[in-house]
Amino acid sequence: MTISALSALGEFSGLYRPATMMASNDVLALPLHGAQQNTTQKEQPTFGFTVKQWKFRSPASMTVFVGQCFVDDKGEEALRAAWLLREEVGSPKENWKAVRFGTNTFTRIK
């Protein structure tokens, strides 16, 4: 994942590469858009962002991430997030299989 610097309103954008896509030869970055609490008010702010998986995946899906940025006593940042993926299905009878959830921890590449 690569994210831009925060705007004055706490908004950011970037690119997300799911692990499932990294395993294949077809590594494509997906656009992400999000927002974070004002870091001048909170040392370890909460955030949220969406990833729209459009052309690269069938069926189409949308993933939302919510989490918090933690900074340890050595100054190392870790974004800990929960995610919810909603996949497009053809009918209400298939709704049971349309949602997945999980967690991720993101750290800076050194």
Coordinates of C-alpha atoms in Angstrom, one line a residue:
M1 CA 0.0 0.0 0.0
T2 CA 1.2 3.5 -0.8
I3 CA -0.6 6.5 0.6
S4 CA -0.2 10.3 -0.1
A5 CA 0.5 12.9 2.5
L6 CA -2.6 14.1 4.4
S7 CA -4.5 17.1 3.0
A8 CA -5.5 20.0 5.3
L9 CA -8.8 18.2 5.9
G10 CA -7.1 14.9 6.9
E11 CA -7.9 13.2 3.5
F12 CA -5.6 10.9 1.6
S13 CA -5.4 8.7 -1.5
G14 CA -3.1 6.1 -2.7
L15 CA -2.7 2.6 -4.2
Y16 CA -3.4 -0.8 -2.6
R17 CA -2.1 -4.2 -3.8
P18 CA -4.0 -7.1 -2.2
A19 CA -1.9 -10.1 -1.2
T20 CA -4.1 -12.2 -3.4
M21 CA -3.0 -10.2 -6.4
M22 CA 0.7 -10.2 -5.3
A23 CA 0.8 -14.0 -5.6
S24 CA -0.1 -13.9 -9.3
N25 CA 1.9 -12.4 -12.2
D26 CA -0.9 -9.8 -12.6
V27 CA 0.1 -7.3 -9.9
L28 CA -2.1 -4.3 -10.4
A29 CA -2.6 -1.5 -7.9
L30 CA -6.1 -0.5 -6.9
P31 CA -7.1 3.1 -6.0
L32 CA -7.8 3.9 -2.4
H33 CA -9.4 7.0 -0.8
G34 CA -9.6 7.8 2.9
A35 CA -9.6 10.1 5.9
Q36 CA -7.8 10.3 9.2
Q37 CA -8.4 12.3 12.4
N38 CA -6.4 15.5 12.8
T39 CA -2.9 14.4 14.0
T40 CA -2.4 17.6 15.9
Q41 CA -5.2 16.5 18.2
K42 CA -4.4 12.8 18.5
E43 CA -1.0 11.1 18.6
Q44 CA -2.5 7.8 17.5
P45 CA -5.3 8.7 15.2
T46 CA -8.1 6.6 13.8
F47 CA -8.6 6.3 10.0
G48 CA -10.7 4.7 7.3
F49 CA -10.4 4.1 3.6
T50 CA -12.1 2.3 0.7
V51 CA -10.7 0.2 -2.0
K52 CA -12.7 -0.3 -5.2
Q53 CA -11.9 -3.4 -7.0
W54 CA -13.3 -2.8 -10.4
K55 CA -11.7 -3.9 -13.7
F56 CA -9.3 -6.2 -12.2
R57 CA -11.7 -8.6 -10.5
S58 CA -14.8 -10.4 -11.3
P59 CA -17.2 -10.2 -9.6
A60 CA -16.9 -6.6 -8.6
S61 CA -16.3 -5.8 -5.0
M62 CA -15.7 -2.9 -2.5
T63 CA -13.5 -3.1 0.6
V64 CA -13.6 -0.7 3.6
F65 CA -10.8 -0.5 6.2
V66 CA -11.1 1.1 9.6
G67 CA -8.3 1.3 12.0
Q68 CA -5.8 3.2 14.2
C69 CA -2.2 4.3 13.7
F70 CA -0.1 3.2 16.7
V71 CA 3.4 4.5 17.4
D72 CA 5.6 2.4 19.7
D73 CA 8.2 3.8 22.1
K74 CA 10.9 3.5 19.3
G75 CA 8.8 5.7 17.0
E76 CA 7.8 2.8 14.7
E77 CA 4.4 3.2 13.2
A78 CA 1.9 0.4 12.6
L79 CA -1.6 0.8 11.0
R80 CA -3.8 -1.8 12.6
A81 CA -7.1 -2.2 10.6
A82 CA -10.2 -4.3 10.3
W83 CA -11.7 -4.8 6.8
L84 CA -15.0 -5.7 5.3
L85 CA -15.2 -6.8 1.7
R86 CA -18.6 -6.8 -0.1
E87 CA -18.7 -8.8 -3.3
E88 CA -21.4 -8.4 -6.0
V89 CA -23.8 -11.3 -6.2
G90 CA -26.6 -12.1 -8.6
S91 CA -29.5 -12.6 -6.2
P92 CA -30.6 -12.2 -2.6
K93 CA -30.2 -16.0 -2.2
E94 CA -26.5 -15.6 -2.7
N95 CA -26.2 -12.8 -0.1
W96 CA -24.8 -15.2 2.5
K97 CA -21.5 -15.5 0.6
A98 CA -21.1 -11.8 -0.4
V99 CA -19.3 -10.5 2.7
R100 CA -15.8 -11.3 4.1
F101 CA -13.9 -9.7 7.0
G102 CA -10.5 -9.8 8.5
T103 CA -7.6 -7.7 9.9
N104 CA -4.4 -6.3 8.6
T105 CA -1.3 -4.6 10.1
F106 CA 0.6 -2.3 7.8
T107 CA 4.1 -1.0 8.5
R108 CA 6.5 1.2 6.7
I109 CA 9.0 -0.4 4.2
K110 CA 12.5 0.3 5.3

